[in-house]
mmCIF file of C-alpha atoms in Angstrom:
data_model
loop_
_atom_site.group_PDB
_atom_site.id
_atom_site.type_symbol
_atom_site.label_atom_id
_atom_site.label_comp_id
_atom_site.label_asym_id
_atom_site.label_seq_id
_atom_site.Cartn_x
_atom_site.Cartn_y
_atom_site.Cartn_z
ATOM 1 C CA UNK A 1031 79.919 115.017 -122.353
ATOM 2 C CA UNK A 1032 77.819 118.051 -121.392
ATOM 3 C CA UNK A 1033 79.824 121.290 -121.597
ATOM 4 C CA UNK A 1034 76.957 123.660 -122.290
ATOM 5 C CA UNK A 1035 77.482 125.971 -119.323
ATOM 6 C CA UNK A 1036 81.181 125.439 -118.754
ATOM 7 C CA UNK A 1037 82.027 126.470 -122.315
ATOM 8 C CA UNK A 1038 79.677 129.459 -122.416
ATOM 9 C CA UNK A 1039 81.001 133.036 -122.224
ATOM 10 C CA UNK A 1040 80.029 135.406 -119.422
ATOM 11 C CA UNK A 1041 79.992 139.185 -119.301
ATOM 12 C CA UNK A 1042 81.736 140.858 -116.367
ATOM 13 C CA UNK A 1043 81.206 144.602 -116.410
ATOM 14 C CA UNK A 1044 81.972 145.504 -120.032
ATOM 15 C CA UNK A 1045 84.325 142.598 -120.716
ATOM 16 C CA UNK A 1046 83.634 138.979 -121.608
ATOM 17 C CA UNK A 1047 85.304 135.860 -120.230
ATOM 18 C CA UNK A 1048 85.234 133.179 -122.965
ATOM 19 C CA UNK A 1049 84.297 130.333 -120.583
ATOM 20 C CA UNK A 1050 83.370 129.693 -116.958
ATOM 21 C CA UNK A 1051 86.668 128.246 -115.679
ATOM 22 C CA UNK A 1052 88.816 130.437 -113.422
ATOM 23 C CA UNK A 1053 92.462 129.799 -112.593
ATOM 24 C CA UNK A 1054 92.522 130.936 -108.970
ATOM 25 C CA UNK A 1055 95.570 132.839 -107.647
ATOM 26 C CA UNK A 1056 98.267 130.378 -106.569
ATOM 27 C CA UNK A 1057 101.356 131.762 -104.850
ATOM 28 C CA UNK A 1058 104.489 130.157 -106.230
ATOM 29 C CA UNK A 1059 107.239 132.158 -104.506
ATOM 30 C CA UNK A 1060 109.449 132.407 -107.589
ATOM 31 C CA UNK A 1061 110.021 136.141 -107.954
ATOM 32 C CA UNK A 1062 113.467 137.707 -107.808
ATOM 33 C CA UNK A 1063 114.910 139.476 -104.737
ATOM 34 C CA UNK A 1064 112.877 142.615 -105.521
ATOM 35 C CA UNK A 1065 109.587 140.850 -106.262
ATOM 36 C CA UNK A 1066 109.825 140.927 -110.058
ATOM 37 C CA UNK A 1067 108.648 137.981 -112.189
ATOM 38 C CA UNK A 1068 111.474 135.624 -113.162
ATOM 39 C CA UNK A 1069 111.627 133.392 -116.214
ATOM 40 C CA UNK A 1070 110.142 130.623 -114.072
ATOM 41 C CA UNK A 1071 107.208 132.924 -113.262
ATOM 42 C CA UNK A 1072 106.701 133.930 -116.872
ATOM 43 C CA UNK A 1073 106.794 130.317 -118.024
ATOM 44 C CA UNK A 1074 103.995 129.441 -115.595
ATOM 45 C CA UNK A 1075 101.744 132.198 -116.890
ATOM 46 C CA UNK A 1076 102.534 131.472 -120.535
ATOM 47 C CA UNK A 1077 101.358 127.915 -119.881
ATOM 48 C CA UNK A 1078 98.213 129.137 -118.128
ATOM 49 C CA UNK A 1079 97.517 131.438 -121.074
ATOM 50 C CA UNK A 1080 97.778 128.484 -123.440
ATOM 51 C CA UNK A 1081 95.392 126.641 -121.124
ATOM 52 C CA UNK A 1082 92.586 129.113 -122.070
ATOM 53 C CA UNK A 1083 90.703 129.374 -118.768
ATOM 54 C CA UNK A 1084 88.127 132.161 -118.976
ATOM 55 C CA UNK A 1085 89.867 134.110 -116.209
ATOM 56 C CA UNK A 1086 93.465 133.885 -115.013
ATOM 57 C CA UNK A 1087 94.043 135.517 -111.622
ATOM 58 C CA UNK A 1088 97.694 136.357 -111.083
ATOM 59 C CA UNK A 1089 98.809 135.216 -107.658
ATOM 60 C CA UNK A 1090 98.866 137.303 -104.474
ATOM 61 C CA UNK A 1091 100.901 140.404 -105.318
ATOM 62 C CA UNK A 1092 102.145 142.092 -102.170
ATOM 63 C CA UNK A 1093 101.781 145.870 -102.008
ATOM 64 C CA UNK A 1094 104.866 146.076 -99.764
ATOM 65 C CA UNK A 1095 108.007 144.072 -99.102
ATOM 66 C CA UNK A 1096 108.083 145.455 -95.546
ATOM 67 C CA UNK A 1097 105.495 142.857 -94.491
ATOM 68 C CA UNK A 1098 105.107 139.783 -96.663
ATOM 69 C CA UNK A 1099 104.493 136.068 -96.294
ATOM 70 C CA UNK A 1100 106.894 134.770 -98.951
ATOM 71 C CA UNK A 1101 110.570 135.477 -99.323
ATOM 72 C CA UNK A 1102 110.294 135.651 -103.103
ATOM 73 C CA UNK A 1103 106.711 136.873 -103.354
ATOM 74 C CA UNK A 1104 105.755 138.908 -106.391
ATOM 75 C CA UNK A 1105 105.292 142.605 -105.659
ATOM 76 C CA UNK A 1106 103.158 145.294 -107.241
ATOM 77 C CA UNK A 1107 104.704 148.767 -107.100
ATOM 78 C CA UNK A 1108 106.110 151.369 -109.467
ATOM 79 C CA UNK A 1109 109.521 149.702 -109.487
ATOM 80 C CA UNK A 1110 107.951 146.355 -110.426
ATOM 81 C CA UNK A 1111 105.579 147.705 -113.081
ATOM 82 C CA UNK A 1112 107.857 146.869 -115.993
ATOM 83 C CA UNK A 1113 108.101 143.210 -114.997
ATOM 84 C CA UNK A 1114 104.350 142.946 -114.488
ATOM 85 C CA UNK A 1115 103.749 144.600 -117.840
ATOM 86 C CA UNK A 1116 105.934 141.953 -119.467
ATOM 87 C CA UNK A 1117 103.917 139.226 -117.713
ATOM 88 C CA UNK A 1118 100.650 140.623 -119.084
ATOM 89 C CA UNK A 1119 102.097 141.218 -122.543
ATOM 90 C CA UNK A 1120 103.456 137.682 -122.867
ATOM 91 C CA UNK A 1121 100.264 136.150 -121.495
ATOM 92 C CA UNK A 1122 97.974 138.125 -123.774
ATOM 93 C CA UNK A 1123 100.332 137.570 -126.705
ATOM 94 C CA UNK A 1124 99.553 133.867 -126.449
ATOM 95 C CA UNK A 1125 95.891 134.252 -125.542
ATOM 96 C CA UNK A 1126 94.179 137.641 -125.889
ATOM 97 C CA UNK A 1127 90.741 136.243 -125.003
ATOM 98 C CA UNK A 1128 91.158 135.211 -121.365
ATOM 99 C CA UNK A 1129 90.746 137.950 -118.766
ATOM 100 C CA UNK A 1130 93.778 138.660 -116.574
ATOM 101 C CA UNK A 1131 93.230 139.897 -113.003
ATOM 102 C CA UNK A 1132 95.877 140.819 -110.428
ATOM 103 C CA UNK A 1133 95.230 139.754 -106.847
ATOM 104 C CA UNK A 1134 96.520 142.531 -104.560
ATOM 105 C CA UNK A 1135 97.368 141.772 -100.948
ATOM 106 C CA UNK A 1136 99.013 142.709 -97.657
ATOM 107 C CA UNK A 1137 100.098 139.722 -95.539
ATOM 108 C CA UNK A 1138 99.422 141.301 -92.121
ATOM 109 C CA UNK A 1139 99.692 138.770 -89.303
ATOM 110 C CA UNK A 1140 100.784 136.055 -91.724
ATOM 111 C CA UNK A 1141 103.905 138.006 -92.683
ATOM 112 C CA UNK A 1142 107.111 136.062 -92.056
ATOM 113 C CA UNK A 1143 109.256 137.449 -89.228
ATOM 114 C CA UNK A 1144 112.396 135.863 -90.704
ATOM 115 C CA UNK A 1145 112.540 138.542 -93.391
ATOM 116 C CA UNK A 1146 109.743 141.044 -92.716
ATOM 117 C CA UNK A 1147 107.645 142.729 -90.024
ATOM 118 C CA UNK A 1148 104.566 140.965 -88.658
ATOM 119 C CA UNK A 1149 101.683 143.393 -88.189
ATOM 120 C CA UNK A 1150 98.013 143.102 -87.270
ATOM 121 C CA UNK A 1151 94.866 145.184 -87.316
ATOM 122 C CA UNK A 1152 94.165 144.387 -83.664
ATOM 123 C CA UNK A 1153 96.029 143.137 -80.559
ATOM 124 C CA UNK A 1154 96.658 139.396 -80.772
ATOM 125 C CA UNK A 1155 98.304 138.840 -77.401
ATOM 126 C CA UNK A 1156 101.656 138.304 -79.132
ATOM 127 C CA UNK A 1157 103.960 141.165 -78.166
ATOM 128 C CA UNK A 1158 106.124 140.564 -81.240
ATOM 129 C CA UNK A 1159 103.216 141.474 -83.524
ATOM 130 C CA UNK A 1160 102.896 145.224 -84.128
ATOM 131 C CA UNK A 1161 99.386 146.674 -84.103
ATOM 132 C CA UNK A 1162 98.956 149.091 -86.991
ATOM 133 C CA UNK A 1163 98.315 152.747 -86.221
ATOM 134 C CA UNK A 1164 95.610 154.767 -87.950
ATOM 135 C CA UNK A 1165 98.285 156.467 -90.020
ATOM 136 C CA UNK A 1166 99.802 153.149 -91.108
ATOM 137 C CA UNK A 1167 96.364 151.843 -92.060
ATOM 138 C CA UNK A 1168 95.737 154.925 -94.198
ATOM 139 C CA UNK A 1169 99.118 154.441 -95.891
ATOM 140 C CA UNK A 1170 98.298 150.798 -96.622
ATOM 141 C CA UNK A 1171 95.017 151.926 -98.152
ATOM 142 C CA UNK A 1172 96.867 154.295 -100.462
ATOM 143 C CA UNK A 1173 99.202 151.465 -101.495
ATOM 144 C CA UNK A 1174 96.196 149.368 -102.503
ATOM 145 C CA UNK A 1175 94.911 152.278 -104.579
ATOM 146 C CA UNK A 1176 98.287 152.716 -106.252
ATOM 147 C CA UNK A 1177 98.517 148.974 -106.910
ATOM 148 C CA UNK A 1178 95.135 149.082 -108.649
ATOM 149 C CA UNK A 1179 96.260 151.945 -110.868
ATOM 150 C CA UNK A 1180 99.464 150.083 -111.751
ATOM 151 C CA UNK A 1181 97.466 146.951 -112.590
ATOM 152 C CA UNK A 1182 95.406 148.957 -115.045
ATOM 153 C CA UNK A 1183 98.430 150.756 -116.500
ATOM 154 C CA UNK A 1184 100.334 147.522 -117.240
ATOM 155 C CA UNK A 1185 97.384 145.981 -119.065
ATOM 156 C CA UNK A 1186 95.563 143.789 -116.536
ATOM 157 C CA UNK A 1187 91.804 143.560 -117.031
ATOM 158 C CA UNK A 1188 91.047 143.947 -113.354
ATOM 159 C CA UNK A 1189 91.989 143.316 -109.737
ATOM 160 C CA UNK A 1190 91.055 140.743 -107.106
ATOM 161 C CA UNK A 1191 91.084 142.622 -103.768
ATOM 162 C CA UNK A 1192 92.214 139.945 -101.315
ATOM 163 C CA UNK A 1193 90.095 139.617 -98.178
ATOM 164 C CA UNK A 1194 90.607 135.901 -97.633
ATOM 165 C CA UNK A 1195 92.824 133.242 -96.067
ATOM 166 C CA UNK A 1196 93.855 135.140 -92.947
ATOM 167 C CA UNK A 1197 95.770 138.011 -94.508
ATOM 168 C CA UNK A 1198 95.443 141.632 -93.397
ATOM 169 C CA UNK A 1199 92.175 142.577 -95.100
ATOM 170 C CA UNK A 1200 90.608 139.325 -93.893
ATOM 171 C CA UNK A 1201 91.812 140.025 -90.334
ATOM 172 C CA UNK A 1202 89.975 143.309 -90.202
ATOM 173 C CA UNK A 1203 86.600 141.752 -91.065
ATOM 174 C CA UNK A 1204 86.472 139.198 -88.263
ATOM 175 C CA UNK A 1205 84.614 139.771 -84.960
ATOM 176 C CA UNK A 1206 87.930 139.163 -83.160
ATOM 177 C CA UNK A 1207 88.933 142.599 -84.430
ATOM 178 C CA UNK A 1208 88.089 144.399 -81.201
ATOM 179 C CA UNK A 1209 90.305 147.345 -82.037
ATOM 180 C CA UNK A 1210 89.024 150.276 -79.995
ATOM 181 C CA UNK A 1211 88.620 152.845 -82.739
ATOM 182 C CA UNK A 1212 86.637 153.375 -85.949
ATOM 183 C CA UNK A 1213 88.337 150.335 -87.561
ATOM 184 C CA UNK A 1214 87.233 147.744 -84.977
ATOM 185 C CA UNK A 1215 84.304 146.439 -82.977
ATOM 186 C CA UNK A 1216 81.063 146.819 -84.919
ATOM 187 C CA UNK A 1217 80.507 145.370 -88.391
ATOM 188 C CA UNK A 1218 80.334 148.925 -89.734
ATOM 189 C CA UNK A 1219 83.741 149.727 -88.265
ATOM 190 C CA UNK A 1220 85.323 146.439 -89.360
ATOM 191 C CA UNK A 1221 84.278 147.076 -92.954
ATOM 192 C CA UNK A 1222 85.293 150.755 -92.928
ATOM 193 C CA UNK A 1223 88.749 150.179 -94.434
ATOM 194 C CA UNK A 1224 87.226 148.050 -97.174
ATOM 195 C CA UNK A 1225 84.606 150.669 -98.025
ATOM 196 C CA UNK A 1226 86.984 153.631 -97.966
ATOM 197 C CA UNK A 1227 89.696 151.880 -99.959
ATOM 198 C CA UNK A 1228 87.290 150.480 -102.549
ATOM 199 C CA UNK A 1229 85.790 153.928 -103.089
ATOM 200 C CA UNK A 1230 89.285 155.364 -103.619
ATOM 201 C CA UNK A 1231 90.193 152.548 -106.022
ATOM 202 C CA UNK A 1232 87.058 153.110 -108.074
ATOM 203 C CA UNK A 1233 87.798 156.840 -108.361
ATOM 204 C CA UNK A 1234 91.440 156.224 -109.239
ATOM 205 C CA UNK A 1235 90.859 153.699 -112.034
ATOM 206 C CA UNK A 1236 87.795 155.428 -113.467
ATOM 207 C CA UNK A 1237 84.434 154.138 -114.620
ATOM 208 C CA UNK A 1238 85.470 152.344 -117.813
ATOM 209 C CA UNK A 1239 85.848 148.583 -118.316
ATOM 210 C CA UNK A 1240 88.477 147.897 -115.629
ATOM 211 C CA UNK A 1241 87.095 145.164 -113.355
ATOM 212 C CA UNK A 1242 87.181 145.360 -109.558
ATOM 213 C CA UNK A 1243 86.343 142.253 -107.531
ATOM 214 C CA UNK A 1244 86.993 140.769 -104.113
ATOM 215 C CA UNK A 1245 87.867 137.315 -102.807
ATOM 216 C CA UNK A 1246 86.884 136.634 -99.220
ATOM 217 C CA UNK A 1247 86.739 133.767 -96.745
ATOM 218 C CA UNK A 1248 83.095 133.283 -95.805
ATOM 219 C CA UNK A 1249 83.998 131.118 -92.781
ATOM 220 C CA UNK A 1250 87.504 130.999 -91.304
ATOM 221 C CA UNK A 1251 87.027 128.252 -88.716
ATOM 222 C CA UNK A 1252 88.829 130.013 -85.843
ATOM 223 C CA UNK A 1253 87.508 131.646 -82.647
ATOM 224 C CA UNK A 1254 86.179 135.081 -83.579
ATOM 225 C CA UNK A 1255 86.883 134.462 -87.243
ATOM 226 C CA UNK A 1256 84.784 135.868 -90.047
ATOM 227 C CA UNK A 1257 81.697 133.706 -90.297
ATOM 228 C CA UNK A 1258 81.126 133.612 -86.522
ATOM 229 C CA UNK A 1259 78.872 135.817 -84.399
ATOM 230 C CA UNK A 1260 81.341 137.223 -81.866
ATOM 231 C CA UNK A 1261 84.984 137.610 -80.740
ATOM 232 C CA UNK A 1262 85.041 134.260 -78.901
ATOM 233 C CA UNK A 1263 82.542 132.326 -81.006
ATOM 234 C CA UNK A 1264 83.532 129.357 -83.183
ATOM 235 C CA UNK A 1265 80.227 128.075 -84.574
ATOM 236 C CA UNK A 1266 79.522 128.972 -88.175
ATOM 237 C CA UNK A 1267 77.230 131.967 -88.624
ATOM 238 C CA UNK A 1268 77.457 133.578 -92.055
ATOM 239 C CA UNK A 1269 75.120 136.480 -91.368
ATOM 240 C CA UNK A 1270 77.950 139.012 -91.531
ATOM 241 C CA UNK A 1271 79.688 137.455 -94.560
ATOM 242 C CA UNK A 1272 76.415 137.597 -96.484
ATOM 243 C CA UNK A 1273 75.966 141.237 -95.439
ATOM 244 C CA UNK A 1274 79.503 141.836 -96.682
ATOM 245 C CA UNK A 1275 78.702 140.197 -100.036
ATOM 246 C CA UNK A 1276 75.674 142.448 -100.419
ATOM 247 C CA UNK A 1277 77.854 145.433 -99.541
ATOM 248 C CA UNK A 1278 80.315 144.452 -102.275
ATOM 249 C CA UNK A 1279 77.530 144.583 -104.841
ATOM 250 C CA UNK A 1280 76.024 147.795 -103.517
ATOM 251 C CA UNK A 1281 79.416 149.498 -103.764
ATOM 252 C CA UNK A 1282 79.479 148.755 -107.475
ATOM 253 C CA UNK A 1283 82.142 146.051 -107.480
ATOM 254 C CA UNK A 1284 82.019 143.651 -110.404
ATOM 255 C CA UNK A 1285 82.322 140.119 -108.992
ATOM 256 C CA UNK A 1286 82.710 138.120 -105.778
ATOM 257 C CA UNK A 1287 85.188 135.263 -105.421
ATOM 258 C CA UNK A 1288 84.044 133.020 -102.549
ATOM 259 C CA UNK A 1289 86.578 131.041 -100.536
ATOM 260 C CA UNK A 1290 86.857 129.882 -96.924
ATOM 261 C CA UNK A 1291 89.355 129.064 -94.215
ATOM 262 C CA UNK A 1292 92.977 129.999 -93.589
ATOM 263 C CA UNK A 1293 95.529 127.695 -95.274
ATOM 264 C CA UNK A 1294 98.090 128.132 -92.472
ATOM 265 C CA UNK A 1295 95.544 127.341 -89.727
ATOM 266 C CA UNK A 1296 92.431 125.594 -91.110
ATOM 267 C CA UNK A 1297 93.685 124.040 -94.377
ATOM 268 C CA UNK A 1298 90.963 121.383 -94.626
ATOM 269 C CA UNK A 1299 88.337 124.127 -94.839
ATOM 270 C CA UNK A 1300 90.240 125.830 -97.654
ATOM 271 C CA UNK A 1301 91.240 122.733 -99.592
ATOM 272 C CA UNK A 1302 89.102 119.596 -99.318
ATOM 273 C CA UNK A 1303 91.155 116.378 -99.171
ATOM 274 C CA UNK A 1304 90.505 112.665 -98.716
ATOM 275 C CA UNK A 1305 90.400 113.331 -94.966
ATOM 276 C CA UNK A 1306 87.458 115.685 -95.435
ATOM 277 C CA UNK A 1307 86.094 115.307 -98.979
ATOM 278 C CA UNK A 1308 82.656 116.600 -97.972
ATOM 279 C CA UNK A 1309 84.276 120.011 -97.698
ATOM 280 C CA UNK A 1310 83.504 120.484 -101.388
ATOM 281 C CA UNK A 1311 79.798 120.451 -100.569
ATOM 282 C CA UNK A 1312 80.326 123.230 -98.024
ATOM 283 C CA UNK A 1313 82.064 125.326 -100.670
ATOM 284 C CA UNK A 1314 79.156 124.772 -103.043
ATOM 285 C CA UNK A 1315 76.686 125.793 -100.339
ATOM 286 C CA UNK A 1316 78.620 128.930 -99.430
ATOM 287 C CA UNK A 1317 78.792 130.083 -103.045
ATOM 288 C CA UNK A 1318 75.086 129.370 -103.488
ATOM 289 C CA UNK A 1319 74.221 131.415 -100.387
ATOM 290 C CA UNK A 1320 76.128 134.387 -101.815
ATOM 291 C CA UNK A 1321 74.653 133.964 -105.294
ATOM 292 C CA UNK A 1322 71.126 133.984 -103.903
ATOM 293 C CA UNK A 1323 71.800 137.514 -102.606
ATOM 294 C CA UNK A 1324 73.623 139.195 -105.475
ATOM 295 C CA UNK A 1325 73.282 139.659 -109.211
ATOM 296 C CA UNK A 1326 76.983 140.245 -109.989
ATOM 297 C CA UNK A 1327 79.038 137.184 -111.044
ATOM 298 C CA UNK A 1328 80.094 134.804 -108.266
ATOM 299 C CA UNK A 1329 83.157 132.542 -108.514
ATOM 300 C CA UNK A 1330 83.041 129.311 -106.525
ATOM 301 C CA UNK A 1331 85.883 127.287 -105.002
ATOM 302 C CA UNK A 1332 86.605 123.701 -103.981
ATOM 303 C CA UNK A 1333 86.533 122.102 -107.433
ATOM 304 C CA UNK A 1334 90.115 120.813 -107.747
ATOM 305 C CA UNK A 1335 89.502 117.843 -105.470
ATOM 306 C CA UNK A 1336 86.738 116.408 -107.672
ATOM 307 C CA UNK A 1337 88.972 115.196 -110.520
ATOM 308 C CA UNK A 1338 87.248 112.768 -112.923
ATOM 309 C CA UNK A 1339 85.176 111.329 -110.098
ATOM 310 C CA UNK A 1340 88.037 109.349 -108.588
ATOM 311 C CA UNK A 1341 87.718 110.874 -105.128
ATOM 312 C CA UNK A 1342 86.523 109.928 -101.655
ATOM 313 C CA UNK A 1343 83.046 111.438 -101.753
ATOM 314 C CA UNK A 1344 80.433 108.927 -100.603
ATOM 315 C CA UNK A 1345 78.407 109.108 -103.831
ATOM 316 C CA UNK A 1346 78.390 105.562 -105.313
ATOM 317 C CA UNK A 1347 78.090 106.776 -108.921
ATOM 318 C CA UNK A 1348 81.510 108.152 -110.044
ATOM 319 C CA UNK A 1349 79.843 110.161 -112.805
ATOM 320 C CA UNK A 1350 78.018 112.179 -110.144
ATOM 321 C CA UNK A 1351 81.081 113.256 -108.200
ATOM 322 C CA UNK A 1352 83.396 114.589 -110.905
ATOM 323 C CA UNK A 1353 84.494 118.129 -111.678
ATOM 324 C CA UNK A 1354 82.460 118.153 -114.873
ATOM 325 C CA UNK A 1355 79.278 116.925 -113.194
ATOM 326 C CA UNK A 1356 79.379 119.457 -110.361
ATOM 327 C CA UNK A 1357 80.599 122.361 -112.465
ATOM 328 C CA UNK A 1358 77.757 121.929 -114.952
ATOM 329 C CA UNK A 1359 75.198 121.234 -112.223
ATOM 330 C CA UNK A 1360 76.065 124.299 -110.153
ATOM 331 C CA UNK A 1361 76.267 126.554 -113.205
ATOM 332 C CA UNK A 1362 72.961 125.327 -114.639
ATOM 333 C CA UNK A 1363 71.143 125.635 -111.330
ATOM 334 C CA UNK A 1364 72.406 129.183 -110.862
ATOM 335 C CA UNK A 1365 74.324 128.344 -107.703
ATOM 336 C CA UNK A 1366 77.427 130.023 -109.109
ATOM 337 C CA UNK A 1367 78.530 131.838 -112.280
ATOM 338 C CA UNK A 1368 82.114 130.614 -112.615
ATOM 339 C CA UNK A 1369 84.078 127.712 -111.114
ATOM 340 C CA UNK A 1370 87.560 128.140 -109.722
ATOM 341 C CA UNK A 1371 90.491 125.741 -109.735
ATOM 342 C CA UNK A 1372 93.631 126.285 -107.688
ATOM 343 C CA UNK A 1373 95.736 123.164 -107.150
ATOM 344 C CA UNK A 1374 94.406 121.713 -110.407
ATOM 345 C CA UNK A 1375 95.920 124.625 -112.331
ATOM 346 C CA UNK A 1376 99.325 123.701 -110.886
ATOM 347 C CA UNK A 1377 98.867 120.016 -111.748
ATOM 348 C CA UNK A 1378 97.807 120.857 -115.311
ATOM 349 C CA UNK A 1379 97.905 124.471 -116.561
ATOM 350 C CA UNK A 1380 96.187 123.235 -119.741
ATOM 351 C CA UNK A 1381 93.217 121.819 -117.798
ATOM 352 C CA UNK A 1382 90.588 124.169 -119.254
ATOM 353 C CA UNK A 1383 91.743 123.607 -122.825
ATOM 354 C CA UNK A 1384 91.690 119.837 -122.403
ATOM 355 C CA UNK A 1385 88.310 119.600 -120.713
ATOM 356 C CA UNK A 1386 86.627 122.060 -123.081
ATOM 357 C CA UNK A 1387 87.919 120.121 -126.089
ATOM 358 C CA UNK A 1388 86.680 116.829 -124.648
ATOM 359 C CA UNK A 1389 90.139 115.422 -123.940
ATOM 360 C CA UNK A 1390 89.460 114.323 -120.375
ATOM 361 C CA UNK A 1391 91.800 111.359 -120.698
ATOM 362 C CA UNK A 1392 94.745 113.718 -121.282
ATOM 363 C CA UNK A 1393 94.288 115.733 -118.076
ATOM 364 C CA UNK A 1394 96.860 115.495 -115.304
ATOM 365 C CA UNK A 1395 94.457 115.490 -112.368
ATOM 366 C CA UNK A 1396 95.541 116.922 -109.018
ATOM 367 C CA UNK A 1397 96.020 114.116 -106.509
ATOM 368 C CA UNK A 1398 95.551 116.440 -103.499
ATOM 369 C CA UNK A 1399 98.884 115.172 -102.135
ATOM 370 C CA UNK A 1400 99.669 118.509 -100.489
ATOM 371 C CA UNK A 1401 103.288 118.646 -101.630
ATOM 372 C CA UNK A 1402 102.799 122.042 -103.277
ATOM 373 C CA UNK A 1403 101.804 123.357 -99.834
ATOM 374 C CA UNK A 1404 104.952 121.809 -98.349
ATOM 375 C CA UNK A 1405 107.032 123.765 -100.851
ATOM 376 C CA UNK A 1406 105.181 126.995 -100.110
ATOM 377 C CA UNK A 1407 105.534 126.572 -96.369
ATOM 378 C CA UNK A 1408 109.246 125.883 -96.837
ATOM 379 C CA UNK A 1409 109.721 129.148 -98.776
ATOM 380 C CA UNK A 1410 110.652 127.265 -101.942
ATOM 381 C CA UNK A 1411 109.401 127.841 -105.470
ATOM 382 C CA UNK A 1412 106.060 126.095 -105.922
ATOM 383 C CA UNK A 1413 104.684 123.793 -108.590
ATOM 384 C CA UNK A 1414 103.270 120.298 -109.023
ATOM 385 C CA UNK A 1415 105.630 117.659 -107.610
ATOM 386 C CA UNK A 1416 103.633 114.822 -109.172
ATOM 387 C CA UNK A 1417 103.801 115.797 -112.840
ATOM 388 C CA UNK A 1418 106.689 118.261 -113.124
ATOM 389 C CA UNK A 1419 110.265 116.967 -112.846
ATOM 390 C CA UNK A 1420 111.630 120.353 -111.787
ATOM 391 C CA UNK A 1421 109.375 120.580 -108.724
ATOM 392 C CA UNK A 1422 109.930 116.917 -107.894
ATOM 393 C CA UNK A 1423 113.597 117.812 -107.559
ATOM 394 C CA UNK A 1424 112.809 120.881 -105.467
ATOM 395 C CA UNK A 1425 110.685 118.761 -103.127
ATOM 396 C CA UNK A 1426 113.495 116.189 -102.695
ATOM 397 C CA UNK A 1427 115.926 119.000 -101.879
ATOM 398 C CA UNK A 1428 113.459 120.506 -99.420
ATOM 399 C CA UNK A 1429 112.889 117.238 -97.579
ATOM 400 C CA UNK A 1430 116.609 116.465 -97.527
ATOM 401 C CA UNK A 1431 117.437 119.874 -96.044
ATOM 402 C CA UNK A 1432 115.131 119.174 -93.087
ATOM 403 C CA UNK A 1433 116.974 116.053 -92.007
#
């Protein structure tokens, strides 16, 4: 079994990830009422630490509870710093080698009106959605800066600045953002908040070894979404996303995490399934297009669906459609620098450890059943309902409550 590239270390800024597997941020909605990690949260990250992926990205941490997507979403603020510090300490106590990043986020138009305010960068036609003022946008920018400083202070190795999956910072990038001021319209205006906030973050955290990266959706699959050429366009055109990727590098950021789609609207683009298995090839192509432009490390997505080759791709040779085959192939060919797993990290937090030690037969492979998404959409705590008895029970309770 060829693990030459997958098992090799990679330098990111001044730090080194011990291998090329990345546990992507997976929201699990199991914080307490104030957004602090609970024992259930800490257990998940202790398991991920034991799983020895090269990078562990802590799930979407909201910078404010005023507008958030999950009722029990984890929060990053001064009052939550102690809980986050404990999370890092316990994780690094088990595994000091893996890099720990915090994904920082504002939910924007995907905030849940049942318990928070829904806001947007630009008018959506929905009168119940508040359009942010210039002052509010500036305040949000300052919260992102403060969140970055807190991440560094509590021991994280870096941040993942979330510009993907339809949340606020992804909203601002899309051509549909026709806001009539210096934050909307032209590509320069739509990237202004990103540029200004990133510059402030870099100044605030200093020029040492703290890592600053961004995850973005290269194609959202909605009219006027990022990856189209205009406010009403739907056809894929990644000219602007590639310009954005180049901008990320030119601003001195340290890595790019490529994703696509909006889980709440275009889930098949985000997460390939048996209904659209060829979506993995699109993810590979998107990451390659970014990597051809930049020298900083690029993280690719779409790998969870591949399993051990038991999937619905039309390749007749199972050995040529597995996670291991495509991870090694894309790494060796320079199409990507690291490979990300999301759902697979829920199915088996020890995935990296098992595959790197050659114990493929011991891996609990994600079945792409979608039940973890059902739990998330139902505002329940999230985990794998196939392999974990606790989450099986939660899923039964969730289904029962709907009937």
